[in-house]
JSON list of C-alpha atoms in Angstrom, two decimals:
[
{"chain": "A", "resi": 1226, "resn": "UNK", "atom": "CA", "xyz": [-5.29, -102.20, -83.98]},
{"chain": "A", "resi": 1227, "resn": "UNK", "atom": "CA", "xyz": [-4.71, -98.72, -82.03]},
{"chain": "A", "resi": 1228, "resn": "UNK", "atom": "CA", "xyz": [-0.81, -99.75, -81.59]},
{"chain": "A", "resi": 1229, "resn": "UNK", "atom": "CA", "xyz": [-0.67, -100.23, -85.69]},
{"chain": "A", "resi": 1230, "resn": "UNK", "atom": "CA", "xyz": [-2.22, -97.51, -86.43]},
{"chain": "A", "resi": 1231, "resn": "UNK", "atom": "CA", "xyz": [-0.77, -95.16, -84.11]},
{"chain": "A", "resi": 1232, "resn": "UNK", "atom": "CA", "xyz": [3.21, -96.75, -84.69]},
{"chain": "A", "resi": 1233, "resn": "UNK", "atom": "CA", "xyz": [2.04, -96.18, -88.67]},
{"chain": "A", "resi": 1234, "resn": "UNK", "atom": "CA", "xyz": [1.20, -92.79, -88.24]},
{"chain": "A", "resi": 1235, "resn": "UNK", "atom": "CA", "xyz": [3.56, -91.00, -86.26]},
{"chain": "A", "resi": 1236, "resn": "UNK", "atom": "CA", "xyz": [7.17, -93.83, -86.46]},
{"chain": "A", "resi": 1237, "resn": "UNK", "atom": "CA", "xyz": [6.16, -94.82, -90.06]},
{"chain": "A", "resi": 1238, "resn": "UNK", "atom": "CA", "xyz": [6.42, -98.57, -88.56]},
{"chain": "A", "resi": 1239, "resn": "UNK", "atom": "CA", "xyz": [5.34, -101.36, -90.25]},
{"chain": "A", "resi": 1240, "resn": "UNK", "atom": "CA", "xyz": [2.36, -103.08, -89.06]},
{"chain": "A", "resi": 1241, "resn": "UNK", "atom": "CA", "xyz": [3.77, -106.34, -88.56]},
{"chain": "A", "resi": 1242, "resn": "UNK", "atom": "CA", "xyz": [3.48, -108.47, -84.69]},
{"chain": "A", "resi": 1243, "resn": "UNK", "atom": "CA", "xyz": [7.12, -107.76, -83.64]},
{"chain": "A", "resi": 1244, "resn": "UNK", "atom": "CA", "xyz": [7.10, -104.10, -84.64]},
{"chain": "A", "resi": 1245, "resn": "UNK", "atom": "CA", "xyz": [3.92, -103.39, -83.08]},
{"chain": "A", "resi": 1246, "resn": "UNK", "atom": "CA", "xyz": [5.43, -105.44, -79.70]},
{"chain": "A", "resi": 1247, "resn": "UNK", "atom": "CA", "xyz": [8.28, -103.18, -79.50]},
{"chain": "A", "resi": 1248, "resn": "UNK", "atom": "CA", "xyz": [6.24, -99.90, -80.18]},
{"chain": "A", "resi": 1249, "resn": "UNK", "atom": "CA", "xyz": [3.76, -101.51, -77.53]},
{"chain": "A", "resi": 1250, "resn": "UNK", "atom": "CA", "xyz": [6.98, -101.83, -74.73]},
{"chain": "A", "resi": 1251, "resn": "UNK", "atom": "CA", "xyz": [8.63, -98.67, -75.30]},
{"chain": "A", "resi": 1252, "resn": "UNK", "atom": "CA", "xyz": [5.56, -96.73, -75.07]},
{"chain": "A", "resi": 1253, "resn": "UNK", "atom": "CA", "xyz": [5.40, -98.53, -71.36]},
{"chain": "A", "resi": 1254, "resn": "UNK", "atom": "CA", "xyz": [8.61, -98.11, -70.78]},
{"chain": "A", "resi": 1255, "resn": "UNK", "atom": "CA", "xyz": [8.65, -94.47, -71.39]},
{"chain": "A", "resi": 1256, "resn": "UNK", "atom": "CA", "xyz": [4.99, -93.62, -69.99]},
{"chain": "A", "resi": 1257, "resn": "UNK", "atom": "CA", "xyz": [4.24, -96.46, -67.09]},
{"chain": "A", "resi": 1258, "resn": "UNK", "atom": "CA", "xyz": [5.78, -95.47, -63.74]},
{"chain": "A", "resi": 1259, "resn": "UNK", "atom": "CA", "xyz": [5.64, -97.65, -60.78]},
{"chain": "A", "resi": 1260, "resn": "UNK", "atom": "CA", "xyz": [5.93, -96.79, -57.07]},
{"chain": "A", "resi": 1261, "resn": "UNK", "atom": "CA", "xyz": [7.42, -99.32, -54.93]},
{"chain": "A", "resi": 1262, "resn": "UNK", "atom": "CA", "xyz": [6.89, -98.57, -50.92]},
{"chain": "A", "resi": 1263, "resn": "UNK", "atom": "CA", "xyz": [9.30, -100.30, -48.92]},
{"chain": "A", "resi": 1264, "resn": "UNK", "atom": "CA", "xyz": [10.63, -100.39, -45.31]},
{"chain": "A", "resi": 1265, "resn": "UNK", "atom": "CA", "xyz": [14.18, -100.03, -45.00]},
{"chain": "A", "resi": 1266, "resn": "UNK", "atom": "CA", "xyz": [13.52, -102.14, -41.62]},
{"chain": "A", "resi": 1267, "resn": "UNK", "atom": "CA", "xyz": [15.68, -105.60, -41.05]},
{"chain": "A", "resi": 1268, "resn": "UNK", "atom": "CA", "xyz": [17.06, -107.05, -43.99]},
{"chain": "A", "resi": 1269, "resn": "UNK", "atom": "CA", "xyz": [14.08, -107.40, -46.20]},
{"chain": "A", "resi": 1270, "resn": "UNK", "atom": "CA", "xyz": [15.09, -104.12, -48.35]},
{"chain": "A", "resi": 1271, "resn": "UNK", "atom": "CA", "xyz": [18.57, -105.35, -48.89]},
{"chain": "A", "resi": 1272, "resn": "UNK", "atom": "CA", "xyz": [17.57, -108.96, -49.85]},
{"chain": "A", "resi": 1273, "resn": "UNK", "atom": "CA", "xyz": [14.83, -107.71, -52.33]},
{"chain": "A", "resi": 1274, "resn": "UNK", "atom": "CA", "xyz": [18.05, -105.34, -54.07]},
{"chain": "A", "resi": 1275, "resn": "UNK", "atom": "CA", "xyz": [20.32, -108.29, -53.79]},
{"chain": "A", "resi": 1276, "resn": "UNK", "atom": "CA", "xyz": [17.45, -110.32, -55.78]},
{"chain": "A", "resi": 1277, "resn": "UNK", "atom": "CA", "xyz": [16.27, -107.83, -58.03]},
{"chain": "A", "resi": 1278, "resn": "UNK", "atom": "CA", "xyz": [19.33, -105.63, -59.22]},
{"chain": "A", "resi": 1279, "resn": "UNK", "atom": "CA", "xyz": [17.13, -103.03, -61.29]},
{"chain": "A", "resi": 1280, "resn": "UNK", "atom": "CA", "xyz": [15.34, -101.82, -58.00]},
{"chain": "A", "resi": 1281, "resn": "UNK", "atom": "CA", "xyz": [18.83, -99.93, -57.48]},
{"chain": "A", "resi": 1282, "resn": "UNK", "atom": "CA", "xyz": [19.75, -99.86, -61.26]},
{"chain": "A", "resi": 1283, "resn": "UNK", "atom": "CA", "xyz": [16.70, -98.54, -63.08]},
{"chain": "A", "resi": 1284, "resn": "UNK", "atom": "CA", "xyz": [15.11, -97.11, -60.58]},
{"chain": "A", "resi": 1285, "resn": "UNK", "atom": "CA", "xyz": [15.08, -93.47, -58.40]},
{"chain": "A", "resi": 1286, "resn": "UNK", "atom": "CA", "xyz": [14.81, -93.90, -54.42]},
{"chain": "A", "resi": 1287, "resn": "UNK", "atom": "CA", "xyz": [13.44, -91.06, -52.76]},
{"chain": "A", "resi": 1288, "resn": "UNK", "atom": "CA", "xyz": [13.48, -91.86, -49.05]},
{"chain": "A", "resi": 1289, "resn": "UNK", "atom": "CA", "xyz": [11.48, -90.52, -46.85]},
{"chain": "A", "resi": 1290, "resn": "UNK", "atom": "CA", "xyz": [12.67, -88.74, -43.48]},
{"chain": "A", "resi": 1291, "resn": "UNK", "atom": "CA", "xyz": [11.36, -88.91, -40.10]},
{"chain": "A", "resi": 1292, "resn": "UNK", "atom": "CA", "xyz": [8.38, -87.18, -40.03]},
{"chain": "A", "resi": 1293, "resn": "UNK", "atom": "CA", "xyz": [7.97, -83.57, -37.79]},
{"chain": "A", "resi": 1294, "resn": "UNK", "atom": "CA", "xyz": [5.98, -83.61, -34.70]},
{"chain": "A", "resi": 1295, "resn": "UNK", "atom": "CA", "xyz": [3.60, -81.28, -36.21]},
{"chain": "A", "resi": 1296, "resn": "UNK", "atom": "CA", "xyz": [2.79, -84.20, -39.24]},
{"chain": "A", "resi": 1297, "resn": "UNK", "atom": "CA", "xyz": [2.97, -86.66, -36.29]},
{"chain": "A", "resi": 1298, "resn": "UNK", "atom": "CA", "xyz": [0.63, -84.71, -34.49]},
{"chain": "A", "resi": 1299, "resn": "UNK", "atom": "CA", "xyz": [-2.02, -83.78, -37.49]},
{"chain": "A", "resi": 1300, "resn": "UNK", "atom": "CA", "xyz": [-1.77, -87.68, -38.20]},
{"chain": "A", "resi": 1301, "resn": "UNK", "atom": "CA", "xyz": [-3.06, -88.44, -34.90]},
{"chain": "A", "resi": 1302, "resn": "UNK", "atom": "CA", "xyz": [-5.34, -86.48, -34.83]},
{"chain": "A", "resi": 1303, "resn": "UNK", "atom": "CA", "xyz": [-6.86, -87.71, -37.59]},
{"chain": "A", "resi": 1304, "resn": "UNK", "atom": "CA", "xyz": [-6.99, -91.40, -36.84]},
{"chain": "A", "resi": 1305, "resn": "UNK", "atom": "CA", "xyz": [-8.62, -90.33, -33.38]},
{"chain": "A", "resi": 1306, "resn": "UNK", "atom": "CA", "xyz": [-11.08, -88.53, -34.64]},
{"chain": "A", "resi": 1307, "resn": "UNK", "atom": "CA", "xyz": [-13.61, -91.16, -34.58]},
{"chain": "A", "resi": 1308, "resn": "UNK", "atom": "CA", "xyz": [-12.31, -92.82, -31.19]},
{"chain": "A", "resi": 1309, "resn": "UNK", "atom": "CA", "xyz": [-14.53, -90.90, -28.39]},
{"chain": "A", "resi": 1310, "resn": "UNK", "atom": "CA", "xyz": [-12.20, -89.36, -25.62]},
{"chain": "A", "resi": 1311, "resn": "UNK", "atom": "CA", "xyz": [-12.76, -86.33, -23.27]},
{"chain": "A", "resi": 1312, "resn": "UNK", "atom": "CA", "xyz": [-12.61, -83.05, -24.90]},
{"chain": "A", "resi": 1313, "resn": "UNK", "atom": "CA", "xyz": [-10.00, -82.17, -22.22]},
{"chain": "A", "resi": 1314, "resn": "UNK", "atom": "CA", "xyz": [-7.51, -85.15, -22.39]},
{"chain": "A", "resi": 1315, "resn": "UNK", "atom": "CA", "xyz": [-7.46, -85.42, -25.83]},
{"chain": "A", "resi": 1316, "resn": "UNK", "atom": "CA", "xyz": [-4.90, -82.56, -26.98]},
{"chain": "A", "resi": 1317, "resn": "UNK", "atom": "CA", "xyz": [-3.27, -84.17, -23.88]},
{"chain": "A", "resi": 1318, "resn": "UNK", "atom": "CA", "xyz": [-3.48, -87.87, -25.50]},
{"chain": "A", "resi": 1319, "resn": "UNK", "atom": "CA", "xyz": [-2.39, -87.17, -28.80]},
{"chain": "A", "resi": 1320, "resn": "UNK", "atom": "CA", "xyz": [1.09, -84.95, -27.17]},
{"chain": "A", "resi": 1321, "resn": "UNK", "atom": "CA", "xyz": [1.75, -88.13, -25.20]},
{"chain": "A", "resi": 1322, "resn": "UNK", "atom": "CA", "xyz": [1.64, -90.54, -28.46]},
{"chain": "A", "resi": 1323, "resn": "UNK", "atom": "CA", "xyz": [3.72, -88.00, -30.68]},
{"chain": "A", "resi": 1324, "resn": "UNK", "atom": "CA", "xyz": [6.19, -87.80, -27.44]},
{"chain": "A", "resi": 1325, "resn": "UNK", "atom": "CA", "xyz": [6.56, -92.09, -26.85]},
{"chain": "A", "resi": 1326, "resn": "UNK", "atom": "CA", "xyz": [7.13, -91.80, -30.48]},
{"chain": "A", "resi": 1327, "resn": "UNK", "atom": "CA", "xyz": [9.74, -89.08, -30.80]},
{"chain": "A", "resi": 1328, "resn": "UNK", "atom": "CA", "xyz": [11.07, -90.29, -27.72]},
{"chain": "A", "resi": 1329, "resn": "UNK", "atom": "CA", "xyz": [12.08, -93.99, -29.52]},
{"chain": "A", "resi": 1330, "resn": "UNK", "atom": "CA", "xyz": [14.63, -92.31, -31.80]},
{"chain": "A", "resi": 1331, "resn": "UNK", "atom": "CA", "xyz": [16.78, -91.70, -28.57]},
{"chain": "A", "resi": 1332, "resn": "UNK", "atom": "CA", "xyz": [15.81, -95.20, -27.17]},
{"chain": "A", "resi": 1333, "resn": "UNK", "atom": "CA", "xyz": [16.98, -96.55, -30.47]},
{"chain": "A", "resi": 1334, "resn": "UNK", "atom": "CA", "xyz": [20.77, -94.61, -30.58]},
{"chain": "A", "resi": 1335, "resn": "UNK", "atom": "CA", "xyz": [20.65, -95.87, -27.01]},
{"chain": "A", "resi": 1336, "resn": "UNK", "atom": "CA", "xyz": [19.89, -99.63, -27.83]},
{"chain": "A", "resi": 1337, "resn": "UNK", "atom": "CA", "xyz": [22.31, -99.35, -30.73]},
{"chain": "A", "resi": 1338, "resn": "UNK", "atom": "CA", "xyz": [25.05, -98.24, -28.51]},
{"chain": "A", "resi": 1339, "resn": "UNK", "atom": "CA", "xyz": [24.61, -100.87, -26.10]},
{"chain": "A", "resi": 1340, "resn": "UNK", "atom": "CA", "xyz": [23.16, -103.69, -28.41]},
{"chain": "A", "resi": 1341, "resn": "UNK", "atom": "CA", "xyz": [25.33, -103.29, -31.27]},
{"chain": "A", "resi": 1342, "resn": "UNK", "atom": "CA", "xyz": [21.69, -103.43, -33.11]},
{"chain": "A", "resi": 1343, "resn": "UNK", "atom": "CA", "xyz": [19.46, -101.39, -35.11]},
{"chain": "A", "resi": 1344, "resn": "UNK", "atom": "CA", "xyz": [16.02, -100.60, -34.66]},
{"chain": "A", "resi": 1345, "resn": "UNK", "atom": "CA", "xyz": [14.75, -98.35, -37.01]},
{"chain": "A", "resi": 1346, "resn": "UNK", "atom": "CA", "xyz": [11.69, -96.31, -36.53]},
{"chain": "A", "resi": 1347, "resn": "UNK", "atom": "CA", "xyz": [9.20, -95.79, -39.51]},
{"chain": "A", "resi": 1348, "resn": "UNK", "atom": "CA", "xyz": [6.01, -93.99, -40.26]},
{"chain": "A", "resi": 1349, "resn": "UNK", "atom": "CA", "xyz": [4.29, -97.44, -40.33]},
{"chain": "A", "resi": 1350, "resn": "UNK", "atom": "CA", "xyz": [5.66, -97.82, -36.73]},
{"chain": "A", "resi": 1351, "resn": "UNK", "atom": "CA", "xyz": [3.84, -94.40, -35.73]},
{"chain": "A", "resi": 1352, "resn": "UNK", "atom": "CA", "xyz": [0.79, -95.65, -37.52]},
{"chain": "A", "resi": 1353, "resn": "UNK", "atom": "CA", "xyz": [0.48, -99.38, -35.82]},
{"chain": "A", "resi": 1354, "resn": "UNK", "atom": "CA", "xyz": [1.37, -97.63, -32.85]},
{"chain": "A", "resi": 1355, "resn": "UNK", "atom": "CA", "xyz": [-2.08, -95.81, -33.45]},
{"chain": "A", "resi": 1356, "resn": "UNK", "atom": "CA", "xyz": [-4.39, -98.63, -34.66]},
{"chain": "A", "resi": 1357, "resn": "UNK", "atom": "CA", "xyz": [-2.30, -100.39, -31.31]},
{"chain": "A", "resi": 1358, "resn": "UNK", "atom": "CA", "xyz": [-4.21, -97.80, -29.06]},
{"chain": "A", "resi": 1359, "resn": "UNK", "atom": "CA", "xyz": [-7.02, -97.86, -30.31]},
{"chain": "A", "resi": 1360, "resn": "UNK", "atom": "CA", "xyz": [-7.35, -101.55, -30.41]},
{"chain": "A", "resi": 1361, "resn": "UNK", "atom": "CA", "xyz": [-6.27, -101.75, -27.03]},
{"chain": "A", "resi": 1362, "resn": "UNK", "atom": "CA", "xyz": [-8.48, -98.74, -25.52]},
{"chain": "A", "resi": 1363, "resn": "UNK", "atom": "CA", "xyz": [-11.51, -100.62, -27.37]},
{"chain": "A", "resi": 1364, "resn": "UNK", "atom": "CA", "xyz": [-10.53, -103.71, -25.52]},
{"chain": "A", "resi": 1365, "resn": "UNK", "atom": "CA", "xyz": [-9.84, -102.09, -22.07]},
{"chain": "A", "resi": 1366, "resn": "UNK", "atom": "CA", "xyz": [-13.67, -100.29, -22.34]},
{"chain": "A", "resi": 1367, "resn": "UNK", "atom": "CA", "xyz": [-15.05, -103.41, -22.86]},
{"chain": "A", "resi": 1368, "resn": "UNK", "atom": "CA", "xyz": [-13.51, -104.79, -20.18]},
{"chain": "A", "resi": 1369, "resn": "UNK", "atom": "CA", "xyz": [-14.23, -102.27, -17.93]},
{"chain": "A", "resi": 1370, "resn": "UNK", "atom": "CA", "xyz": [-17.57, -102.03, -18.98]},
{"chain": "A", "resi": 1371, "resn": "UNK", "atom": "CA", "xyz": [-18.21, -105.97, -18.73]},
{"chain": "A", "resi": 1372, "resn": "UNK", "atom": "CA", "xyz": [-17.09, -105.31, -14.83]},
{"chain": "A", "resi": 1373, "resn": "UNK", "atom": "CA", "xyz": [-19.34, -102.53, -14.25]},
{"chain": "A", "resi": 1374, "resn": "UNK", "atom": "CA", "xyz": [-22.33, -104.05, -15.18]},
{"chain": "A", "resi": 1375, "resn": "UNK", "atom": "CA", "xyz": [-21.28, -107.09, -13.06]},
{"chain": "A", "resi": 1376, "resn": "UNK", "atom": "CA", "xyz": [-20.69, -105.15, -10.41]},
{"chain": "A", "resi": 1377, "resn": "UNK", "atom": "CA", "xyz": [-23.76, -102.72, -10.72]},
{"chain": "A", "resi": 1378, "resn": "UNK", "atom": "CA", "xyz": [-26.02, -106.49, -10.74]},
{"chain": "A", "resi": 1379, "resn": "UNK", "atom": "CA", "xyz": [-24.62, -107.13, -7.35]},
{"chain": "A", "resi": 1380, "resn": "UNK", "atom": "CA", "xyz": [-24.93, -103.60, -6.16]},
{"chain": "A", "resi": 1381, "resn": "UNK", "atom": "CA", "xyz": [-28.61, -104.14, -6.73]},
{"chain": "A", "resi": 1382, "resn": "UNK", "atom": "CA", "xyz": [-28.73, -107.68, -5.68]},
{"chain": "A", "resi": 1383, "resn": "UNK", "atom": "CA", "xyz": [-27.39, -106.52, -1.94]},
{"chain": "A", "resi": 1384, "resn": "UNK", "atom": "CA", "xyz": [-29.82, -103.75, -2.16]},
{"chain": "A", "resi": 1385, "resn": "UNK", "atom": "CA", "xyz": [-32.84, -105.95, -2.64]},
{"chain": "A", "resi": 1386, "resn": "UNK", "atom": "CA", "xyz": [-31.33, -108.20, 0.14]},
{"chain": "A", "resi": 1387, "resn": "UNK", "atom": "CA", "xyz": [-31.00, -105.02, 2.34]},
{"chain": "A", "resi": 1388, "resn": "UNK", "atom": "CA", "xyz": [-35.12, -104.06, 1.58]},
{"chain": "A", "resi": 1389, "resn": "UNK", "atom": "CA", "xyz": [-35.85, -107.90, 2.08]},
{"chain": "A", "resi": 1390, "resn": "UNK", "atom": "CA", "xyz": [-33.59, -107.28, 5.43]},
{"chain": "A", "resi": 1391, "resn": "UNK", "atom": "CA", "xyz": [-35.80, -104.17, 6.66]},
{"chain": "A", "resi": 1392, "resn": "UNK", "atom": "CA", "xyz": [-38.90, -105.87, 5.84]},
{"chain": "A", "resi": 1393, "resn": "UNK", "atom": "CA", "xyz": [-37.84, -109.06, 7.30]},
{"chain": "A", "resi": 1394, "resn": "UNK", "atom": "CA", "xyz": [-37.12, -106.65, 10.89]},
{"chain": "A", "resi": 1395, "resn": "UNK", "atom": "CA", "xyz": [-39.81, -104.78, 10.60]},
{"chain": "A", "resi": 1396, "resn": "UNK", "atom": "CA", "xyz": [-42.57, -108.31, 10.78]},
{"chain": "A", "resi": 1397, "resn": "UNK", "atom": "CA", "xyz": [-39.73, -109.70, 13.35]},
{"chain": "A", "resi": 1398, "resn": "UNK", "atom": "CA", "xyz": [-40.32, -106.52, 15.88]},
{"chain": "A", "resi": 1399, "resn": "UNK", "atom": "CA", "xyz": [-44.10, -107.15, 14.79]},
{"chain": "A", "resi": 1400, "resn": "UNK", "atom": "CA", "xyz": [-44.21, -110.48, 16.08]},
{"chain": "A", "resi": 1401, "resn": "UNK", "atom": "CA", "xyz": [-41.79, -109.92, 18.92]},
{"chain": "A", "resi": 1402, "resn": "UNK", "atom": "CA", "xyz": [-44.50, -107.23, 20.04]},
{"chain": "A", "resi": 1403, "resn": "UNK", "atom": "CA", "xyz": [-47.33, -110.59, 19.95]},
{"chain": "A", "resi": 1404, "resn": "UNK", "atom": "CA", "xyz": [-44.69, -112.71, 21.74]},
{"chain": "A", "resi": 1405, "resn": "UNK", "atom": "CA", "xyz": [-44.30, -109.96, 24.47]},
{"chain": "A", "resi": 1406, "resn": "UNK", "atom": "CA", "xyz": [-47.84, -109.75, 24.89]},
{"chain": "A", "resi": 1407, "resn": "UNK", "atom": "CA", "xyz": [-48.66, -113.36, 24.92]},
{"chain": "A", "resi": 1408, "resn": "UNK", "atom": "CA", "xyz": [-45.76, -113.86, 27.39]},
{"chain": "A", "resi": 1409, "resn": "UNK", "atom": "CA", "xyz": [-47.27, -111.45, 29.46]},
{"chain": "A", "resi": 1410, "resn": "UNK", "atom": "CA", "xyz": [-50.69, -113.25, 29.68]},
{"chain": "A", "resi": 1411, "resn": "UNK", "atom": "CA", "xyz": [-48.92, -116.27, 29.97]},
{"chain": "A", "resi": 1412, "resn": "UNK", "atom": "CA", "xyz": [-46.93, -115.17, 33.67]},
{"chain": "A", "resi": 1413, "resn": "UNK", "atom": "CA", "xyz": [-50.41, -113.42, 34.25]},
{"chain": "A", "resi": 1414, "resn": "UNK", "atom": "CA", "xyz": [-52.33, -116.76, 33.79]},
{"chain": "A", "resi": 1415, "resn": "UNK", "atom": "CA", "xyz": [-49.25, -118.75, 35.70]},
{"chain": "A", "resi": 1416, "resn": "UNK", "atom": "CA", "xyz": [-49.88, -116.52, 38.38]},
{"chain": "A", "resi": 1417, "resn": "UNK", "atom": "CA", "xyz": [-53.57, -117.38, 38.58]},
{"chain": "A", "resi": 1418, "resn": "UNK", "atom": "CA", "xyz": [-52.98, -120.90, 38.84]},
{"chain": "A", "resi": 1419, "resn": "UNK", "atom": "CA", "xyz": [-50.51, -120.75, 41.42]},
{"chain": "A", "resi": 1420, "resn": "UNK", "atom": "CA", "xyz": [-53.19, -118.72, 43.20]},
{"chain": "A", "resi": 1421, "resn": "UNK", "atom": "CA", "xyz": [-56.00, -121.23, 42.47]},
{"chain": "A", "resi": 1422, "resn": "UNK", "atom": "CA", "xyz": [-53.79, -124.08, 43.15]},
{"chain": "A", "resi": 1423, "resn": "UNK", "atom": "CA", "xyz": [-52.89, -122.60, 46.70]},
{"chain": "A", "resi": 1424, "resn": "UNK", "atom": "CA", "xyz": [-56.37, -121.89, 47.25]},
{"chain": "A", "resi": 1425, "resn": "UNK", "atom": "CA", "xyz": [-57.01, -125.46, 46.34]},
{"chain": "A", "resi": 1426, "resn": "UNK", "atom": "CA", "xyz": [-54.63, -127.05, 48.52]},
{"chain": "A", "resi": 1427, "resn": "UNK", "atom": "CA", "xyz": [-55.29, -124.85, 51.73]},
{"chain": "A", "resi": 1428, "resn": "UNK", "atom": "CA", "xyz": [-59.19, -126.20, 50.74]},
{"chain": "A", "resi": 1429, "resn": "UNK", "atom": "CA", "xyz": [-58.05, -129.87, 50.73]},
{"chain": "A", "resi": 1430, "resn": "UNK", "atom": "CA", "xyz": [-56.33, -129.33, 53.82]},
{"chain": "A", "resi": 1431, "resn": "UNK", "atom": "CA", "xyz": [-59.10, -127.93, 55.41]},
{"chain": "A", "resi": 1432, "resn": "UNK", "atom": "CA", "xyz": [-61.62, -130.48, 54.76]},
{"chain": "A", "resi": 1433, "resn": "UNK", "atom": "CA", "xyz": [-58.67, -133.64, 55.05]},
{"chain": "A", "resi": 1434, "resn": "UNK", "atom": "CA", "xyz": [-58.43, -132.07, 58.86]},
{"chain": "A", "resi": 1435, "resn": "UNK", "atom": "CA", "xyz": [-62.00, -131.63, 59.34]},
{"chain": "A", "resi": 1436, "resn": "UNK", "atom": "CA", "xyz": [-62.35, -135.54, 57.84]},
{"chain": "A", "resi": 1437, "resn": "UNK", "atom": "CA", "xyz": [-60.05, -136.60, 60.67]},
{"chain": "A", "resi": 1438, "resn": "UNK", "atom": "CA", "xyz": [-61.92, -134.66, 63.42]},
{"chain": "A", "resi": 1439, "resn": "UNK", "atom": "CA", "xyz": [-65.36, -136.50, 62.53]},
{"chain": "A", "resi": 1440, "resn": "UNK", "atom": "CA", "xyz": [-63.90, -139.63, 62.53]},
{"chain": "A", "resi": 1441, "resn": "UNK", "atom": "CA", "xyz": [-62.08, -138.73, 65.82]},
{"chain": "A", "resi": 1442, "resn": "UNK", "atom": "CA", "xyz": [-65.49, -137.88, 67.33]},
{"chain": "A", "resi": 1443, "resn": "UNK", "atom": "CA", "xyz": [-67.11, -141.31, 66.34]},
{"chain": "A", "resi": 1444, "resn": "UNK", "atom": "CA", "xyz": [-64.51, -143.12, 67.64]},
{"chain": "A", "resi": 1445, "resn": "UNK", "atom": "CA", "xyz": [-65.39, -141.47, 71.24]},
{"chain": "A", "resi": 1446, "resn": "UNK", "atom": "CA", "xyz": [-69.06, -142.07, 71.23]},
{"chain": "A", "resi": 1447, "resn": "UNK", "atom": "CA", "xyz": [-68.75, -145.58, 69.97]}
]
């Protein structure tokens, strides 16, 4: 109803279903504008405008150039901004990813030269490249993390084994003190056998000789 009435009052059109169809496209055609955002990387982009003529014909490409290192840089920034990193390495962190990623331009001449292919570097290369870090620093923190709480457990597992240890050495010189001592009073008693059993034996001597004398003096009366 808004196409008839509005093709009726300013085109004069009549208000029939094909006229109103044909007011309806060429108002699209002259106010709808799509954006198409492609990667001129591999052979995708020249497929898609071997398939589809009009993305050449009745379209405008505006292609985007490299971007600066100070977009590169402001970029970065802003996708580590939430990633926690050392006030004084990060300046230092973001130079090195805007430098790997400048620095593939010259790789890519290079690998051209010698290769006889192309590897084109994008925007959307510069911006995996970042969620790539991040992902991967994520990862690496947990890992590290994962190993120092394993090794912080045994760190206090071998120093409860070293307290059981000096407890453990303390009782043992404890008890080798009661061993010393009741070794002591055991020579000490060994001693005083020996002694009585000496004392003993000179005794049974004595009265074994004196048995043999009184018999000896019976035998001479008799």
């Amino acid at each position: 109803a808004d196409v008839r009435g509005r093709g009726r009052r300013k085109n004069g059109l009549n208000p029939n279903k094909d006229t109103c169809w044909a007011y309806f496209v060429e108002r699209c055609r002259s106010n709808l504008h799509v954006v198409l955002a492609m990667s001129p990387a591999g052979e995708s982009l020249r497929t898609r405008c071997r398939n589809f003529p009009a993305l050449v014909a009745n379209t405008v490409i505006n292609w985007f150039f490299p971007w600066p290192s100070d977009a590169l840089k402001q970029v970065a920034e802003f996708f580590l901004e939430d990633v926690k990193l050392p006030k004084v390495f990060r300046p230092k962190i973001v130079s090195q990813i805007v430098d790997i990623h400048l620095s593939m331009t010259g790789f890519s001449e290079r690998f051209e030269t010698e290769m006889r292919r192309k590897n084109h570097v994008t925007p959307k290369n510069y911006l995996d490249f970042l969620n790539n870090y991040k992902a991967n620093l994520d990862q690496f923190r947990q890992e590290n993390m994962a190993k120092i709480n394993r090794l912080t457990g045994g760190l206090s597992q071998l120093m409860k084994t070293a307290k059981n240890v000096g407890q453990l050495r303390e009782e043992l010189e404890e008890q080798e003190k009661v061993v010393a001592k009741k070794s002591e009073e055991c020579e000490k008693m060994i001693e005083t056998i020996k002694t009585s059993s000496a004392v003993a034996a000179q005794k049974k001597k004595k009265y074994r000789l004196r048995g043999r004398s009184s018999e000896t003096a019976k035998a001479h009366r008799g």
